[in-house]
Amino acid sequence: GNTDNAFALNSTTGALTVANSNALNSTSVFSLIVKVTDNGPGNLFSQATITINVTDVNQPPQISNQTFSIAENSPNGQQVGIVVATDPDAGQTLTYSIVSGNTNNAFQINASTGAWSVNNTTALNFEVTPSFGLVIKVQDNGAGSLFAQATVTVNLTNVNENPNISNQTFSVPESSPNGTQVGVVIATDPDNGQSLTYSILSGNTDNAFALNSTTGALT
């Protein structure tokens, strides 16, 4: 009756002790047939059934480190994934929360399901914060409200973004000779290491000006 060698019995004293604590999670009642033998002539013996009732004790939930990925600039509400956690106690309800690492409130987590989503799309900037390390807490509703924590990593994937250019004003004297520099058109790109190419789309009456496609210099 000693399933999974759950218990050990001292052959001299009869002291019964736990030998495999994991076995106590899967069986609520053990019925051990115990034999007692004397040292007299014939080594006579008797047997009896020892019943052990395992009482339920709340155990903390279990959660491991997890990794997700999502594209930068993903819209608010887009799901990143579902944080997975378990509890060895059947029938318990788990509650999820973000403890730390949620820079600029980039994400939010559903307390009941562990599903988490984008909360602040402006915080998802690969060039500024390529990765988030959030500490997630999962808590049960058993005695003592036990909890566990793990680090959930979110890696942002880079997405090409439009360059930025604003309206600009320059001045140049009339009749300035060809080649006179009017100014340099300023533009930037949020993606590091990209090359910008400049061109004039419209408004260049009589081809009055030329624009350097590489530097943005206007002449």
PDB file of N, CA, C and O in Angstrom, residues 82-116:
ATOM      1  N   ILE A  82      -0.531  35.176 -23.931  1.00  0.00           N
ATOM      2  CA  ILE A  82      -1.175  34.785 -22.674  1.00  0.00           C
ATOM      3  C   ILE A  82      -0.114  34.214 -21.744  1.00  0.00           C
ATOM      4  O   ILE A  82       0.599  33.268 -22.091  1.00  0.00           O
ATOM      5  N   VAL A  83       0.010  34.805 -20.580  1.00  0.00           N
ATOM      6  CA  VAL A  83       0.945  34.311 -19.578  1.00  0.00           C
ATOM      7  C   VAL A  83       0.394  33.005 -19.008  1.00  0.00           C
ATOM      8  O   VAL A  83      -0.770  32.937 -18.602  1.00  0.00           O
ATOM      9  N   VAL A  84       1.227  31.973 -18.999  1.00  0.00           N
ATOM     10  CA  VAL A  84       0.798  30.657 -18.544  1.00  0.00           C
ATOM     11  C   VAL A  84       1.264  30.413 -17.115  1.00  0.00           C
ATOM     12  O   VAL A  84       2.441  30.597 -16.795  1.00  0.00           O
ATOM     13  N   ALA A  85       0.334  30.023 -16.267  1.00  0.00           N
ATOM     14  CA  ALA A  85       0.639  29.657 -14.885  1.00  0.00           C
ATOM     15  C   ALA A  85      -0.293  28.519 -14.479  1.00  0.00           C
ATOM     16  O   ALA A  85      -1.369  28.353 -15.056  1.00  0.00           O
ATOM     17  N   THR A  86       0.127  27.749 -13.510  1.00  0.00           N
ATOM     18  CA  THR A  86      -0.681  26.629 -13.032  1.00  0.00           C
ATOM     19  C   THR A  86      -0.708  26.642 -11.505  1.00  0.00           C
ATOM     20  O   THR A  86       0.066  27.355 -10.858  1.00  0.00           O
ATOM     21  N   ASP A  87      -1.614  25.837 -10.950  1.00  0.00           N
ATOM     22  CA  ASP A  87      -1.690  25.710  -9.504  1.00  0.00           C
ATOM     23  C   ASP A  87      -1.891  24.230  -9.165  1.00  0.00           C
ATOM     24  O   ASP A  87      -2.756  23.578  -9.754  1.00  0.00           O
ATOM     25  N   PRO A  88      -1.082  23.690  -8.257  1.00  0.00           N
ATOM     26  CA  PRO A  88      -1.223  22.272  -7.905  1.00  0.00           C
ATOM     27  C   PRO A  88      -2.525  21.949  -7.188  1.00  0.00           C
ATOM     28  O   PRO A  88      -2.910  20.783  -7.101  1.00  0.00           O
ATOM     29  N   ASP A  89      -3.197  22.980  -6.678  1.00  0.00           N
ATOM     30  CA  ASP A  89      -4.477  22.760  -5.988  1.00  0.00           C
ATOM     31  C   ASP A  89      -5.614  22.902  -6.983  1.00  0.00           C
ATOM     32  O   ASP A  89      -5.796  23.968  -7.591  1.00  0.00           O
ATOM     33  N   ALA A  90      -6.378  21.861  -7.153  1.00  0.00           N
ATOM     34  CA  ALA A  90      -7.468  21.864  -8.128  1.00  0.00           C
ATOM     35  C   ALA A  90      -8.547  22.862  -7.734  1.00  0.00           C
ATOM     36  O   ALA A  90      -8.849  23.060  -6.556  1.00  0.00           O
ATOM     37  N   GLY A  91      -9.119  23.516  -8.759  1.00  0.00           N
ATOM     38  CA  GLY A  91     -10.276  24.369  -8.547  1.00  0.00           C
ATOM     39  C   GLY A  91      -9.983  25.760  -8.056  1.00  0.00           C
ATOM     40  O   GLY A  91     -10.913  26.521  -7.758  1.00  0.00           O
ATOM     41  N   GLN A  92      -8.716  26.136  -7.956  1.00  0.00           N
ATOM     42  CA  GLN A  92      -8.406  27.478  -7.471  1.00  0.00           C
ATOM     43  C   GLN A  92      -8.399  28.494  -8.614  1.00  0.00           C
ATOM     44  O   GLN A  92      -8.170  28.155  -9.776  1.00  0.00           O
ATOM     45  N   THR A  93      -8.656  29.734  -8.257  1.00  0.00           N
ATOM     46  CA  THR A  93      -8.668  30.839  -9.212  1.00  0.00           C
ATOM     47  C   THR A  93      -7.371  31.617  -9.093  1.00  0.00           C
ATOM     48  O   THR A  93      -6.942  31.970  -7.990  1.00  0.00           O
ATOM     49  N   LEU A  94      -6.757  31.886 -10.240  1.00  0.00           N
ATOM     50  CA  LEU A  94      -5.507  32.628 -10.262  1.00  0.00           C
ATOM     51  C   LEU A  94      -5.745  34.066 -10.711  1.00  0.00           C
ATOM     52  O   LEU A  94      -6.576  34.313 -11.584  1.00  0.00           O
ATOM     53  N   THR A  95      -5.012  34.992 -10.121  1.00  0.00           N
ATOM     54  CA  THR A  95      -5.101  36.406 -10.472  1.00  0.00           C
ATOM     55  C   THR A  95      -3.724  36.895 -10.905  1.00  0.00           C
ATOM     56  O   THR A  95      -2.733  36.660 -10.215  1.00  0.00           O
ATOM     57  N   TYR A  96      -3.687  37.585 -12.050  1.00  0.00           N
ATOM     58  CA  TYR A  96      -2.424  38.037 -12.634  1.00  0.00           C
ATOM     59  C   TYR A  96      -2.273  39.554 -12.481  1.00  0.00           C
ATOM     60  O   TYR A  96      -3.250  40.301 -12.584  1.00  0.00           O
ATOM     61  N   SER A  97      -1.030  39.993 -12.280  1.00  0.00           N
ATOM     62  CA  SER A  97      -0.763  41.432 -12.209  1.00  0.00           C
ATOM     63  C   SER A  97       0.681  41.697 -12.619  1.00  0.00           C
ATOM     64  O   SER A  97       1.540  40.810 -12.544  1.00  0.00           O
ATOM     65  N   ILE A  98       0.927  42.923 -13.086  1.00  0.00           N
ATOM     66  CA  ILE A  98       2.277  43.354 -13.448  1.00  0.00           C
ATOM     67  C   ILE A  98       2.891  44.045 -12.243  1.00  0.00           C
ATOM     68  O   ILE A  98       2.332  45.014 -11.719  1.00  0.00           O
ATOM     69  N   VAL A  99       4.059  43.562 -11.810  1.00  0.00           N
ATOM     70  CA  VAL A  99       4.711  44.110 -10.621  1.00  0.00           C
ATOM     71  C   VAL A  99       5.665  45.233 -10.999  1.00  0.00           C
ATOM     72  O   VAL A  99       5.698  46.285 -10.347  1.00  0.00           O
ATOM     73  N   SER A 100       6.461  45.036 -12.051  1.00  0.00           N
ATOM     74  CA  SER A 100       7.448  46.039 -12.439  1.00  0.00           C
ATOM     75  C   SER A 100       7.872  45.810 -13.881  1.00  0.00           C
ATOM     76  O   SER A 100       7.529  44.793 -14.493  1.00  0.00           O
ATOM     77  N   GLY A 101       8.612  46.782 -14.410  1.00  0.00           N
ATOM     78  CA  GLY A 101       9.165  46.659 -15.749  1.00  0.00           C
ATOM     79  C   GLY A 101       8.276  47.176 -16.857  1.00  0.00           C
ATOM     80  O   GLY A 101       8.670  47.155 -18.025  1.00  0.00           O
ATOM     81  N   ASN A 102       7.090  47.671 -16.506  1.00  0.00           N
ATOM     82  CA  ASN A 102       6.133  48.114 -17.521  1.00  0.00           C
ATOM     83  C   ASN A 102       6.373  49.592 -17.849  1.00  0.00           C
ATOM     84  O   ASN A 102       5.565  50.466 -17.529  1.00  0.00           O
ATOM     85  N   THR A 103       7.497  49.862 -18.508  1.00  0.00           N
ATOM     86  CA  THR A 103       7.904  51.236 -18.809  1.00  0.00           C
ATOM     87  C   THR A 103       6.833  51.980 -19.592  1.00  0.00           C
ATOM     88  O   THR A 103       6.333  51.493 -20.601  1.00  0.00           O
ATOM     89  N   ASN A 104       6.474  53.150 -19.090  1.00  0.00           N
ATOM     90  CA  ASN A 104       5.456  54.008 -19.731  1.00  0.00           C
ATOM     91  C   ASN A 104       4.121  53.288 -19.903  1.00  0.00           C
ATOM     92  O   ASN A 104       3.355  53.589 -20.823  1.00  0.00           O
ATOM     93  N   ASN A 105       3.836  52.344 -19.003  1.00  0.00           N
ATOM     94  CA  ASN A 105       2.570  51.598 -19.059  1.00  0.00           C
ATOM     95  C   ASN A 105       2.316  51.036 -20.456  1.00  0.00           C
ATOM     96  O   ASN A 105       1.208  51.115 -20.993  1.00  0.00           O
ATOM     97  N   ALA A 106       3.368  50.463 -21.029  1.00  0.00           N
ATOM     98  CA  ALA A 106       3.274  49.946 -22.391  1.00  0.00           C
ATOM     99  C   ALA A 106       2.245  48.833 -22.527  1.00  0.00           C
ATOM    100  O   ALA A 106       1.584  48.707 -23.562  1.00  0.00           O
ATOM    101  N   PHE A 107       2.072  48.026 -21.468  1.00  0.00           N
ATOM    102  CA  PHE A 107       1.209  46.848 -21.558  1.00  0.00           C
ATOM    103  C   PHE A 107       0.199  46.812 -20.419  1.00  0.00           C
ATOM    104  O   PHE A 107       0.368  47.453 -19.388  1.00  0.00           O
ATOM    105  N   GLN A 108      -0.844  46.037 -20.639  1.00  0.00           N
ATOM    106  CA  GLN A 108      -1.803  45.754 -19.578  1.00  0.00           C
ATOM    107  C   GLN A 108      -2.105  44.262 -19.598  1.00  0.00           C
ATOM    108  O   GLN A 108      -2.024  43.618 -20.651  1.00  0.00           O
ATOM    109  N   ILE A 109      -2.432  43.702 -18.423  1.00  0.00           N
ATOM    110  CA  ILE A 109      -2.702  42.279 -18.331  1.00  0.00           C
ATOM    111  C   ILE A 109      -4.093  42.055 -17.769  1.00  0.00           C
ATOM    112  O   ILE A 109      -4.539  42.770 -16.862  1.00  0.00           O
ATOM    113  N   ASN A 110      -4.799  41.086 -18.336  1.00  0.00           N
ATOM    114  CA  ASN A 110      -6.118  40.719 -17.833  1.00  0.00           C
ATOM    115  C   ASN A 110      -5.931  39.930 -16.545  1.00  0.00           C
ATOM    116  O   ASN A 110      -5.303  38.864 -16.549  1.00  0.00           O
ATOM    117  N   ALA A 111      -6.450  40.453 -15.446  1.00  0.00           N
ATOM    118  CA  ALA A 111      -6.215  39.848 -14.142  1.00  0.00           C
ATOM    119  C   ALA A 111      -6.754  38.433 -14.045  1.00  0.00           C
ATOM    120  O   ALA A 111      -6.243  37.617 -13.270  1.00  0.00           O
ATOM    121  N   SER A 112      -7.769  38.120 -14.815  1.00  0.00           N
ATOM    122  CA  SER A 112      -8.414  36.803 -14.708  1.00  0.00           C
ATOM    123  C   SER A 112      -7.828  35.766 -15.646  1.00  0.00           C
ATOM    124  O   SER A 112      -7.709  34.587 -15.292  1.00  0.00           O
ATOM    125  N   THR A 113      -7.458  36.182 -16.860  1.00  0.00           N
ATOM    126  CA  THR A 113      -7.037  35.214 -17.879  1.00  0.00           C
ATOM    127  C   THR A 113      -5.534  35.178 -18.121  1.00  0.00           C
ATOM    128  O   THR A 113      -5.016  34.215 -18.693  1.00  0.00           O
ATOM    129  N   GLY A 114      -4.820  36.233 -17.722  1.00  0.00           N
ATOM    130  CA  GLY A 114      -3.391  36.297 -18.006  1.00  0.00           C
ATOM    131  C   GLY A 114      -3.087  36.790 -19.409  1.00  0.00           C
ATOM    132  O   GLY A 114      -1.919  36.877 -19.801  1.00  0.00           O
ATOM    133  N   ALA A 115      -4.135  37.093 -20.195  1.00  0.00           N
ATOM    134  CA  ALA A 115      -3.917  37.640 -21.541  1.00  0.00           C
ATOM    135  C   ALA A 115      -3.457  39.078 -21.409  1.00  0.00           C
ATOM    136  O   ALA A 115      -4.040  39.858 -20.662  1.00  0.00           O
ATOM    137  N   TRP A 116      -2.423  39.417 -22.152  1.00  0.00           N
ATOM    138  CA  TRP A 116      -1.968  40.786 -22.046  1.00  0.00           C
ATOM    139  C   TRP A 116      -1.814  41.411 -23.404  1.00  0.00           C
ATOM    140  O   TRP A 116      -1.611  40.744 -24.410  1.00  0.00           O
TER     141      TRP A 116
END
